Amino acid sequence: VEWAKAVRGAPPKTGKYEYLESVSKGDKDASWYYYLTLDPFGKADGWYEYDKNNADEVESLYLQYVASKHVARLSARFIHSTSSGYTYKVNLGDLTQTNTNSGKARPIKRTTTGKPPS
């Protein structure tokens, strides 16, 4: 398909590139959190902030997802946490992260208040 004939929002042909919307810079106060329960290392249940690198990556994915009008095929992406050594499937449609090794899924939230979710 020629660029001039590309249809915005149409799914890509197999093995081809996809048109992505331009994204804004986002909110400088945006933070990402995951909800931890039954931690095998004894951490208390509660909301924990993503480390900076992963928060920046998830924020970028989130802004792309929003700019693309929440198109389902962009809702799930994979990120690797260098601080934990794990890879997670982040699903922005249902706001979960799933550890690809253990299969454990946890809720995630984005805040713009500078405070953890309540």
PDB file of C-alpha atoms in Angstrom:
ATOM      1  CA  VAL A   1       0.000   0.000   0.000  1.00  0.00           C
ATOM      2  CA  GLU A   2       1.316   3.412  -0.892  1.00  0.00           C
ATOM      3  CA  TRP A   3       1.450   5.905   1.983  1.00  0.00           C
ATOM      4  CA  ALA A   4      -1.017   8.139   0.159  1.00  0.00           C
ATOM      5  CA  LYS A   5      -3.498   5.251   0.126  1.00  0.00           C
ATOM      6  CA  ALA A   6      -2.890   4.105   3.713  1.00  0.00           C
ATOM      7  CA  VAL A   7      -6.002   4.007   5.877  1.00  0.00           C
ATOM      8  CA  ARG A   8      -5.483   5.388   9.383  1.00  0.00           C
ATOM      9  CA  GLY A   9      -6.411   2.804  12.012  1.00  0.00           C
ATOM     10  CA  ALA A  10      -6.566  -0.113   9.570  1.00  0.00           C
ATOM     11  CA  PRO A  11      -4.747  -3.254  10.709  1.00  0.00           C
ATOM     12  CA  PRO A  12      -1.414  -3.836   8.990  1.00  0.00           C
ATOM     13  CA  LYS A  13      -0.906  -6.559   6.425  1.00  0.00           C
ATOM     14  CA  THR A  14       1.078  -9.484   7.778  1.00  0.00           C
ATOM     15  CA  GLY A  15       4.765  -8.651   7.976  1.00  0.00           C
ATOM     16  CA  LYS A  16       4.262  -4.975   7.161  1.00  0.00           C
ATOM     17  CA  TYR A  17       4.704  -1.773   9.093  1.00  0.00           C
ATOM     18  CA  GLU A  18       1.857  -0.068  10.884  1.00  0.00           C
ATOM     19  CA  TYR A  19       0.877   3.604  10.905  1.00  0.00           C
ATOM     20  CA  LEU A  20       1.148   5.020  14.425  1.00  0.00           C
ATOM     21  CA  GLU A  21      -0.291   8.331  15.551  1.00  0.00           C
ATOM     22  CA  SER A  22       1.978  11.088  16.822  1.00  0.00           C
ATOM     23  CA  VAL A  23       2.058  11.262  20.593  1.00  0.00           C
ATOM     24  CA  SER A  24       2.166  14.157  22.995  1.00  0.00           C
ATOM     25  CA  LYS A  25       4.867  14.531  25.612  1.00  0.00           C
ATOM     26  CA  GLY A  26       2.347  13.484  28.249  1.00  0.00           C
ATOM     27  CA  ASP A  27       2.002  14.719  31.785  1.00  0.00           C
ATOM     28  CA  LYS A  28       5.279  15.408  33.581  1.00  0.00           C
ATOM     29  CA  ASP A  29       3.589  14.319  36.825  1.00  0.00           C
ATOM     30  CA  ALA A  30       2.468  10.947  35.471  1.00  0.00           C
ATOM     31  CA  SER A  31       3.548   7.951  37.534  1.00  0.00           C
ATOM     32  CA  TRP A  32       2.913   4.232  37.105  1.00  0.00           C
ATOM     33  CA  TYR A  33       2.214   1.790  39.955  1.00  0.00           C
ATOM     34  CA  TYR A  34       1.603  -1.934  40.347  1.00  0.00           C
ATOM     35  CA  TYR A  35      -0.374  -3.557  43.157  1.00  0.00           C
ATOM     36  CA  LEU A  36       1.612  -6.186  45.008  1.00  0.00           C
ATOM     37  CA  THR A  37      -0.014  -8.951  47.055  1.00  0.00           C
ATOM     38  CA  LEU A  38       1.394 -12.088  48.636  1.00  0.00           C
ATOM     39  CA  ASP A  39       4.975 -11.148  47.838  1.00  0.00           C
ATOM     40  CA  PRO A  40       7.298 -14.172  48.246  1.00  0.00           C
ATOM     41  CA  PHE A  41       9.997 -11.854  49.627  1.00  0.00           C
ATOM     42  CA  GLY A  42       7.748 -10.420  52.352  1.00  0.00           C
ATOM     43  CA  LYS A  43       6.971  -6.947  50.997  1.00  0.00           C
ATOM     44  CA  ALA A  44       3.740  -5.514  52.356  1.00  0.00           C
ATOM     45  CA  ASP A  45       0.644  -5.564  50.153  1.00  0.00           C
ATOM     46  CA  GLY A  46       0.111  -2.238  48.416  1.00  0.00           C
ATOM     47  CA  TRP A  47       0.877   0.031  45.473  1.00  0.00           C
ATOM     48  CA  TYR A  48       4.528   0.254  44.422  1.00  0.00           C
ATOM     49  CA  GLU A  49       5.918   2.745  41.938  1.00  0.00           C
ATOM     50  CA  TYR A  50       7.603   1.528  38.754  1.00  0.00           C
ATOM     51  CA  ASP A  51      11.307   2.311  38.516  1.00  0.00           C
ATOM     52  CA  LYS A  52      12.036   5.353  36.341  1.00  0.00           C
ATOM     53  CA  ASN A  53      13.124   3.478  33.190  1.00  0.00           C
ATOM     54  CA  ASN A  54      10.077   1.201  33.182  1.00  0.00           C
ATOM     55  CA  ALA A  55       7.730   4.061  34.086  1.00  0.00           C
ATOM     56  CA  ASP A  56       9.070   6.079  31.143  1.00  0.00           C
ATOM     57  CA  GLU A  57       8.649   3.088  28.818  1.00  0.00           C
ATOM     58  CA  VAL A  58       5.093   2.328  29.971  1.00  0.00           C
ATOM     59  CA  GLU A  59       4.170   6.022  29.752  1.00  0.00           C
ATOM     60  CA  SER A  60       5.410   6.102  26.164  1.00  0.00           C
ATOM     61  CA  LEU A  61       3.383   2.971  25.325  1.00  0.00           C
ATOM     62  CA  TYR A  62       0.345   4.456  27.073  1.00  0.00           C
ATOM     63  CA  LEU A  63       0.572   7.715  25.120  1.00  0.00           C
ATOM     64  CA  GLN A  64       0.803   5.744  21.860  1.00  0.00           C
ATOM     65  CA  TYR A  65      -2.202   3.646  22.887  1.00  0.00           C
ATOM     66  CA  VAL A  66      -4.241   6.775  23.696  1.00  0.00           C
ATOM     67  CA  ALA A  67      -3.150   8.578  20.499  1.00  0.00           C
ATOM     68  CA  SER A  68      -4.267   5.536  18.510  1.00  0.00           C
ATOM     69  CA  LYS A  69      -7.723   5.775  20.103  1.00  0.00           C
ATOM     70  CA  HIS A  70      -7.255   2.671  22.271  1.00  0.00           C
ATOM     71  CA  VAL A  71      -6.926   0.318  19.310  1.00  0.00           C
ATOM     72  CA  ALA A  72      -6.896  -3.203  20.774  1.00  0.00           C
ATOM     73  CA  ARG A  73      -3.847  -4.448  18.873  1.00  0.00           C
ATOM     74  CA  LEU A  74      -1.691  -1.825  20.656  1.00  0.00           C
ATOM     75  CA  SER A  75      -3.031  -2.560  24.140  1.00  0.00           C
ATOM     76  CA  ALA A  76      -0.544  -5.292  25.114  1.00  0.00           C
ATOM     77  CA  ARG A  77       3.203  -4.742  25.007  1.00  0.00           C
ATOM     78  CA  PHE A  78       6.235  -6.328  26.653  1.00  0.00           C
ATOM     79  CA  ILE A  79       8.717  -4.532  28.875  1.00  0.00           C
ATOM     80  CA  HIS A  80      11.829  -5.836  30.594  1.00  0.00           C
ATOM     81  CA  SER A  81      12.632  -4.632  34.086  1.00  0.00           C
ATOM     82  CA  THR A  82      16.367  -4.436  34.606  1.00  0.00           C
ATOM     83  CA  SER A  83      15.823  -3.849  38.333  1.00  0.00           C
ATOM     84  CA  SER A  84      13.931  -7.146  38.807  1.00  0.00           C
ATOM     85  CA  GLY A  85      15.275  -9.066  35.813  1.00  0.00           C
ATOM     86  CA  TYR A  86      11.755 -10.054  34.731  1.00  0.00           C
ATOM     87  CA  THR A  87       9.822  -9.409  31.544  1.00  0.00           C
ATOM     88  CA  TYR A  88       6.218  -8.306  31.843  1.00  0.00           C
ATOM     89  CA  LYS A  89       3.298  -8.195  29.457  1.00  0.00           C
ATOM     90  CA  VAL A  90       1.674  -4.844  30.126  1.00  0.00           C
ATOM     91  CA  ASN A  91      -1.952  -4.724  29.061  1.00  0.00           C
ATOM     92  CA  LEU A  92      -3.135  -1.130  28.844  1.00  0.00           C
ATOM     93  CA  GLY A  93      -6.668  -2.209  27.951  1.00  0.00           C
ATOM     94  CA  ASP A  94      -7.332  -3.915  31.248  1.00  0.00           C
ATOM     95  CA  LEU A  95      -4.504  -2.222  33.206  1.00  0.00           C
ATOM     96  CA  THR A  96      -2.577  -5.307  34.240  1.00  0.00           C
ATOM     97  CA  GLN A  97       0.998  -6.489  34.129  1.00  0.00           C
ATOM     98  CA  THR A  98       1.749 -10.190  33.845  1.00  0.00           C
ATOM     99  CA  ASN A  99       5.113 -11.727  34.672  1.00  0.00           C
ATOM    100  CA  THR A 100       5.993 -13.786  31.592  1.00  0.00           C
ATOM    101  CA  ASN A 101       7.918 -16.300  33.702  1.00  0.00           C
ATOM    102  CA  SER A 102       5.443 -16.983  36.528  1.00  0.00           C
ATOM    103  CA  GLY A 103       2.190 -15.916  34.870  1.00  0.00           C
ATOM    104  CA  LYS A 104       1.343 -13.786  37.934  1.00  0.00           C
ATOM    105  CA  ALA A 105      -0.880 -10.852  36.917  1.00  0.00           C
ATOM    106  CA  ARG A 106      -1.183  -7.641  38.914  1.00  0.00           C
ATOM    107  CA  PRO A 107      -3.249  -4.470  38.540  1.00  0.00           C
ATOM    108  CA  ILE A 108      -1.434  -1.340  37.379  1.00  0.00           C
ATOM    109  CA  LYS A 109      -2.477   2.303  37.568  1.00  0.00           C
ATOM    110  CA  ARG A 110      -1.340   5.634  36.212  1.00  0.00           C
ATOM    111  CA  THR A 111      -1.612   8.703  38.406  1.00  0.00           C
ATOM    112  CA  THR A 112      -0.938  12.366  37.661  1.00  0.00           C
ATOM    113  CA  THR A 113      -1.146  13.572  41.262  1.00  0.00           C
ATOM    114  CA  GLY A 114       2.369  12.640  42.335  1.00  0.00           C
ATOM    115  CA  LYS A 115       0.818  10.273  44.883  1.00  0.00           C
ATOM    116  CA  PRO A 116       0.179   6.522  44.833  1.00  0.00           C
ATOM    117  CA  PRO A 117      -3.336   5.307  43.967  1.00  0.00           C
ATOM    118  CA  SER A 118      -5.717   4.981  46.891  1.00  0.00           C
TER     119      SER A 118
END
